[in-house]
């Protein structure tokens, strides 16, 4: 059914255009006919409950129509009208009214364009659209109607199964729709344009299902985050913003994140045609040294590898190209064999003997209106034949999208070769394909996120002193220096009992960054130096209580460990370069709970300071297992206090050859 006037009429025309074979019932009390169909005055007048309905009336009338559909037992409805939660408080009240009357009706929207199903020929769509029927392809969900419309016009030979504009998600949510799409075996990959998630846990659960079903997900995230944030006294929050948390979420579940529409489409295409790759390695074939250089530079910048030729490859290439061509990967095979399909087939087949996960043939077609593309067709055909006969993975890559005709791209897909448009987009897709493969192998080790208890935000937020914080951490197996609280009167005696050299610090639950107020005095070697340092802090009105602790020797590297609470993600853990490097380099990794040991080990290796842990330039190697132990112990502490914990900041954590020590720490809790 279609309800409304002009937009409803457009939906009928799009149903006719797309080849919809079922009945279409217009509902409009002011008309007797619409696009050759009899009009019905109300939902109650329809011959039966419709399977799906496009509702294109004002927001108040939308609520009435949806209620009538729910009462008739209809299947689902697309609500086109705007003016709901996206416009503020008044609209939010209307959206709540809409939700209160939906019953069991599956509602998409409101404030959305609808959906296009190119598999079954269904167009609940009130505008032009440029897609065509397919037997299998990608499903694309977007929170923008116009982006959805634009994507229908793509000319990149990408087979699209579904295009769905989600709008406000007052009814069906993105996780629910992804869950349903995973049950359609014709869907090869799922692309999501995302502005934010209302339920992170639900999304992670369906992403885990996608990993098991072997359906890759590609996300392009845009827009300002709606995640609530809390002003923090620590470094941890500044390094774990909402976008960082989304990156951690996507990486955990093998979701490929891209940052532009071309990257989005090309990655979906690559995963549909080529599929995941066991590693991010490639070989490149072109008849241009300039193109070979571009590929090599771009691949290196993205962390991809290009395996050198082995002897069997060399001999096979030498037999075709002779000694006039420098043999390497990337290969510039010049133009000696251009126009000779059989010789190119032999050349390409030889290159395919290598250890690369995928092979690229760089091929920009000429303009068809002024040039003869015959020899380019021969080259593409030779490469497709070589890929098929060698049983390996390959892609034809045009450096500019206008240089690969749609018909050629569709023919390449039929032969199992991905028609890729844009060099950087292709290499980003390769990197994403390797991520998908790696996470699929670890699917049984990945723990879904848990719904954590929320801290009571009405109870007081208590900041523990450094001494209190370290006592808690030590109880959970995180090493801290020997220390003792003292006053002016007994500071020198305490220092002597601990053993020189020592550090003297102000002890306060309000002074967190003690160095900023000269509240830290290092390397004190005598009782007189201790008394002088304490007196300086007293004179500066920093307080009456002080912490004296053993001075720890110079570390190999300083790290930061942190935990903070996010409004949507719950508790999150940070591991990174600490000390003065925190703000300078922002070298960190973010982990979501529950945290597993292998994730911490992998995160350590991703840090820029990782070489310092591995014995850089003759320095001793750090005890990395001690670091991992400290992180896991911190995670255990955080989980046990999940209903109270607000924030932990351990900075710096000194990493020594044989151990780690938390030199400074602050814990903040509710209650």
JSON list of N, CA and C in Angstrom, two decimals, residues 339-374:
[
{"chain": "A", "resi": 339, "resn": "UNK", "atom": "N", "xyz": [48.85, -5.35, -26.95]},
{"chain": "A", "resi": 339, "resn": "UNK", "atom": "CA", "xyz": [48.11, -5.72, -28.15]},
{"chain": "A", "resi": 339, "resn": "UNK", "atom": "C", "xyz": [48.22, -7.20, -28.49]},
{"chain": "A", "resi": 340, "resn": "UNK", "atom": "N", "xyz": [49.05, -7.95, -27.78]},
{"chain": "A", "resi": 340, "resn": "UNK", "atom": "CA", "xyz": [49.19, -9.40, -27.99]},
{"chain": "A", "resi": 340, "resn": "UNK", "atom": "C", "xyz": [48.60, -10.10, -26.77]},
{"chain": "A", "resi": 341, "resn": "UNK", "atom": "N", "xyz": [47.35, -10.55, -26.90]},
{"chain": "A", "resi": 341, "resn": "UNK", "atom": "CA", "xyz": [46.64, -11.10, -25.74]},
{"chain": "A", "resi": 341, "resn": "UNK", "atom": "C", "xyz": [47.34, -12.33, -25.19]},
{"chain": "A", "resi": 342, "resn": "UNK", "atom": "N", "xyz": [47.84, -13.21, -26.05]},
{"chain": "A", "resi": 342, "resn": "UNK", "atom": "CA", "xyz": [48.45, -14.45, -25.58]},
{"chain": "A", "resi": 342, "resn": "UNK", "atom": "C", "xyz": [49.75, -14.18, -24.82]},
{"chain": "A", "resi": 343, "resn": "UNK", "atom": "N", "xyz": [50.56, -13.25, -25.32]},
{"chain": "A", "resi": 343, "resn": "UNK", "atom": "CA", "xyz": [51.81, -12.94, -24.62]},
{"chain": "A", "resi": 343, "resn": "UNK", "atom": "C", "xyz": [51.52, -12.27, -23.27]},
{"chain": "A", "resi": 344, "resn": "UNK", "atom": "N", "xyz": [50.51, -11.41, -23.24]},
{"chain": "A", "resi": 344, "resn": "UNK", "atom": "CA", "xyz": [50.13, -10.80, -21.97]},
{"chain": "A", "resi": 344, "resn": "UNK", "atom": "C", "xyz": [49.60, -11.84, -21.00]},
{"chain": "A", "resi": 345, "resn": "UNK", "atom": "N", "xyz": [48.85, -12.79, -21.52]},
{"chain": "A", "resi": 345, "resn": "UNK", "atom": "CA", "xyz": [48.34, -13.89, -20.67]},
{"chain": "A", "resi": 345, "resn": "UNK", "atom": "C", "xyz": [49.50, -14.63, -20.02]},
{"chain": "A", "resi": 346, "resn": "UNK", "atom": "N", "xyz": [50.56, -14.92, -20.80]},
{"chain": "A", "resi": 346, "resn": "UNK", "atom": "CA", "xyz": [51.72, -15.62, -20.26]},
{"chain": "A", "resi": 346, "resn": "UNK", "atom": "C", "xyz": [52.44, -14.76, -19.21]},
{"chain": "A", "resi": 347, "resn": "UNK", "atom": "N", "xyz": [52.56, -13.47, -19.49]},
{"chain": "A", "resi": 347, "resn": "UNK", "atom": "CA", "xyz": [53.20, -12.56, -18.54]},
{"chain": "A", "resi": 347, "resn": "UNK", "atom": "C", "xyz": [52.42, -12.49, -17.23]},
{"chain": "A", "resi": 348, "resn": "UNK", "atom": "N", "xyz": [51.12, -12.31, -17.33]},
{"chain": "A", "resi": 348, "resn": "UNK", "atom": "CA", "xyz": [50.29, -12.21, -16.14]},
{"chain": "A", "resi": 348, "resn": "UNK", "atom": "C", "xyz": [50.31, -13.52, -15.35]},
{"chain": "A", "resi": 349, "resn": "UNK", "atom": "N", "xyz": [50.25, -14.64, -16.05]},
{"chain": "A", "resi": 349, "resn": "UNK", "atom": "CA", "xyz": [50.26, -15.94, -15.38]},
{"chain": "A", "resi": 349, "resn": "UNK", "atom": "C", "xyz": [51.56, -16.13, -14.61]},
{"chain": "A", "resi": 350, "resn": "UNK", "atom": "N", "xyz": [52.67, -15.66, -15.19]},
{"chain": "A", "resi": 350, "resn": "UNK", "atom": "CA", "xyz": [53.95, -15.78, -14.49]},
{"chain": "A", "resi": 350, "resn": "UNK", "atom": "C", "xyz": [53.94, -14.96, -13.21]},
{"chain": "A", "resi": 351, "resn": "UNK", "atom": "N", "xyz": [53.39, -13.75, -13.27]},
{"chain": "A", "resi": 351, "resn": "UNK", "atom": "CA", "xyz": [53.35, -12.89, -12.09]},
{"chain": "A", "resi": 351, "resn": "UNK", "atom": "C", "xyz": [52.47, -13.50, -11.00]},
{"chain": "A", "resi": 352, "resn": "UNK", "atom": "N", "xyz": [51.45, -14.23, -11.40]},
{"chain": "A", "resi": 352, "resn": "UNK", "atom": "CA", "xyz": [50.52, -14.83, -10.44]},
{"chain": "A", "resi": 352, "resn": "UNK", "atom": "C", "xyz": [51.12, -15.99, -9.67]},
{"chain": "A", "resi": 353, "resn": "UNK", "atom": "N", "xyz": [52.33, -16.41, -10.02]},
{"chain": "A", "resi": 353, "resn": "UNK", "atom": "CA", "xyz": [53.00, -17.51, -9.32]},
{"chain": "A", "resi": 353, "resn": "UNK", "atom": "C", "xyz": [53.58, -17.07, -7.98]},
{"chain": "A", "resi": 354, "resn": "UNK", "atom": "N", "xyz": [53.51, -15.79, -7.65]},
{"chain": "A", "resi": 354, "resn": "UNK", "atom": "CA", "xyz": [54.14, -15.27, -6.44]},
{"chain": "A", "resi": 354, "resn": "UNK", "atom": "C", "xyz": [53.38, -15.57, -5.17]},
{"chain": "A", "resi": 355, "resn": "UNK", "atom": "N", "xyz": [53.90, -15.03, -4.07]},
{"chain": "A", "resi": 355, "resn": "UNK", "atom": "CA", "xyz": [53.35, -15.30, -2.74]},
{"chain": "A", "resi": 355, "resn": "UNK", "atom": "C", "xyz": [52.32, -14.26, -2.30]},
{"chain": "A", "resi": 356, "resn": "UNK", "atom": "N", "xyz": [51.96, -13.32, -3.15]},
{"chain": "A", "resi": 356, "resn": "UNK", "atom": "CA", "xyz": [51.03, -12.26, -2.79]},
{"chain": "A", "resi": 356, "resn": "UNK", "atom": "C", "xyz": [49.62, -12.79, -2.58]},
{"chain": "A", "resi": 357, "resn": "UNK", "atom": "N", "xyz": [48.85, -12.08, -1.75]},
{"chain": "A", "resi": 357, "resn": "UNK", "atom": "CA", "xyz": [47.46, -12.48, -1.51]},
{"chain": "A", "resi": 357, "resn": "UNK", "atom": "C", "xyz": [46.55, -12.07, -2.65]},
{"chain": "A", "resi": 358, "resn": "UNK", "atom": "N", "xyz": [46.90, -10.98, -3.34]},
{"chain": "A", "resi": 358, "resn": "UNK", "atom": "CA", "xyz": [46.08, -10.52, -4.47]},
{"chain": "A", "resi": 358, "resn": "UNK", "atom": "C", "xyz": [47.00, -9.83, -5.47]},
{"chain": "A", "resi": 359, "resn": "UNK", "atom": "N", "xyz": [46.61, -9.89, -6.73]},
{"chain": "A", "resi": 359, "resn": "UNK", "atom": "CA", "xyz": [47.40, -9.26, -7.80]},
{"chain": "A", "resi": 359, "resn": "UNK", "atom": "C", "xyz": [46.55, -8.20, -8.49]},
{"chain": "A", "resi": 360, "resn": "UNK", "atom": "N", "xyz": [47.16, -7.04, -8.71]},
{"chain": "A", "resi": 360, "resn": "UNK", "atom": "CA", "xyz": [46.48, -5.92, -9.34]},
{"chain": "A", "resi": 360, "resn": "UNK", "atom": "C", "xyz": [47.02, -5.71, -10.75]},
{"chain": "A", "resi": 361, "resn": "UNK", "atom": "N", "xyz": [46.10, -5.50, -11.70]},
{"chain": "A", "resi": 361, "resn": "UNK", "atom": "CA", "xyz": [46.49, -5.07, -13.04]},
{"chain": "A", "resi": 361, "resn": "UNK", "atom": "C", "xyz": [46.03, -3.63, -13.20]},
{"chain": "A", "resi": 362, "resn": "UNK", "atom": "N", "xyz": [46.97, -2.70, -13.26]},
{"chain": "A", "resi": 362, "resn": "UNK", "atom": "CA", "xyz": [46.63, -1.29, -13.41]},
{"chain": "A", "resi": 362, "resn": "UNK", "atom": "C", "xyz": [46.25, -1.06, -14.88]},
{"chain": "A", "resi": 363, "resn": "UNK", "atom": "N", "xyz": [45.02, -0.60, -15.11]},
{"chain": "A", "resi": 363, "resn": "UNK", "atom": "CA", "xyz": [44.53, -0.48, -16.49]},
{"chain": "A", "resi": 363, "resn": "UNK", "atom": "C", "xyz": [43.49, 0.63, -16.57]},
{"chain": "A", "resi": 364, "resn": "UNK", "atom": "N", "xyz": [43.88, 1.76, -17.10]},
{"chain": "A", "resi": 364, "resn": "UNK", "atom": "CA", "xyz": [42.95, 2.86, -17.34]},
{"chain": "A", "resi": 364, "resn": "UNK", "atom": "C", "xyz": [42.49, 2.83, -18.79]},
{"chain": "A", "resi": 365, "resn": "UNK", "atom": "N", "xyz": [41.18, 2.67, -18.99]},
{"chain": "A", "resi": 365, "resn": "UNK", "atom": "CA", "xyz": [40.61, 2.63, -20.34]},
{"chain": "A", "resi": 365, "resn": "UNK", "atom": "C", "xyz": [40.61, 4.02, -20.98]},
{"chain": "A", "resi": 366, "resn": "UNK", "atom": "N", "xyz": [40.70, 4.08, -22.31]},
{"chain": "A", "resi": 366, "resn": "UNK", "atom": "CA", "xyz": [40.60, 5.38, -23.00]},
{"chain": "A", "resi": 366, "resn": "UNK", "atom": "C", "xyz": [39.14, 5.82, -23.11]},
{"chain": "A", "resi": 367, "resn": "UNK", "atom": "N", "xyz": [38.92, 7.06, -23.48]},
{"chain": "A", "resi": 367, "resn": "UNK", "atom": "CA", "xyz": [37.57, 7.56, -23.69]},
{"chain": "A", "resi": 367, "resn": "UNK", "atom": "C", "xyz": [36.91, 6.83, -24.86]},
{"chain": "A", "resi": 368, "resn": "UNK", "atom": "N", "xyz": [35.75, 6.24, -24.64]},
{"chain": "A", "resi": 368, "resn": "UNK", "atom": "CA", "xyz": [35.14, 5.47, -25.73]},
{"chain": "A", "resi": 368, "resn": "UNK", "atom": "C", "xyz": [34.57, 6.34, -26.85]},
{"chain": "A", "resi": 369, "resn": "UNK", "atom": "N", "xyz": [34.34, 7.64, -26.57]},
{"chain": "A", "resi": 369, "resn": "UNK", "atom": "CA", "xyz": [33.75, 8.50, -27.61]},
{"chain": "A", "resi": 369, "resn": "UNK", "atom": "C", "xyz": [34.77, 8.95, -28.65]},
{"chain": "A", "resi": 370, "resn": "UNK", "atom": "N", "xyz": [36.06, 8.88, -28.34]},
{"chain": "A", "resi": 370, "resn": "UNK", "atom": "CA", "xyz": [37.07, 9.36, -29.29]},
{"chain": "A", "resi": 370, "resn": "UNK", "atom": "C", "xyz": [38.19, 8.35, -29.53]},
{"chain": "A", "resi": 371, "resn": "UNK", "atom": "N", "xyz": [38.15, 7.19, -28.84]},
{"chain": "A", "resi": 371, "resn": "UNK", "atom": "CA", "xyz": [39.25, 6.22, -28.93]},
{"chain": "A", "resi": 371, "resn": "UNK", "atom": "C", "xyz": [38.71, 4.81, -29.20]},
{"chain": "A", "resi": 372, "resn": "UNK", "atom": "N", "xyz": [39.60, 3.95, -29.63]},
{"chain": "A", "resi": 372, "resn": "UNK", "atom": "CA", "xyz": [39.28, 2.54, -29.85]},
{"chain": "A", "resi": 372, "resn": "UNK", "atom": "C", "xyz": [39.81, 1.74, -28.66]},
{"chain": "A", "resi": 373, "resn": "UNK", "atom": "N", "xyz": [38.94, 1.14, -27.84]},
{"chain": "A", "resi": 373, "resn": "UNK", "atom": "CA", "xyz": [39.39, 0.44, -26.64]},
{"chain": "A", "resi": 373, "resn": "UNK", "atom": "C", "xyz": [39.72, -1.04, -26.86]},
{"chain": "A", "resi": 374, "resn": "UNK", "atom": "N", "xyz": [39.83, -1.48, -28.10]},
{"chain": "A", "resi": 374, "resn": "UNK", "atom": "CA", "xyz": [39.97, -2.92, -28.38]},
{"chain": "A", "resi": 374, "resn": "UNK", "atom": "C", "xyz": [41.15, -3.54, -27.65]}
]
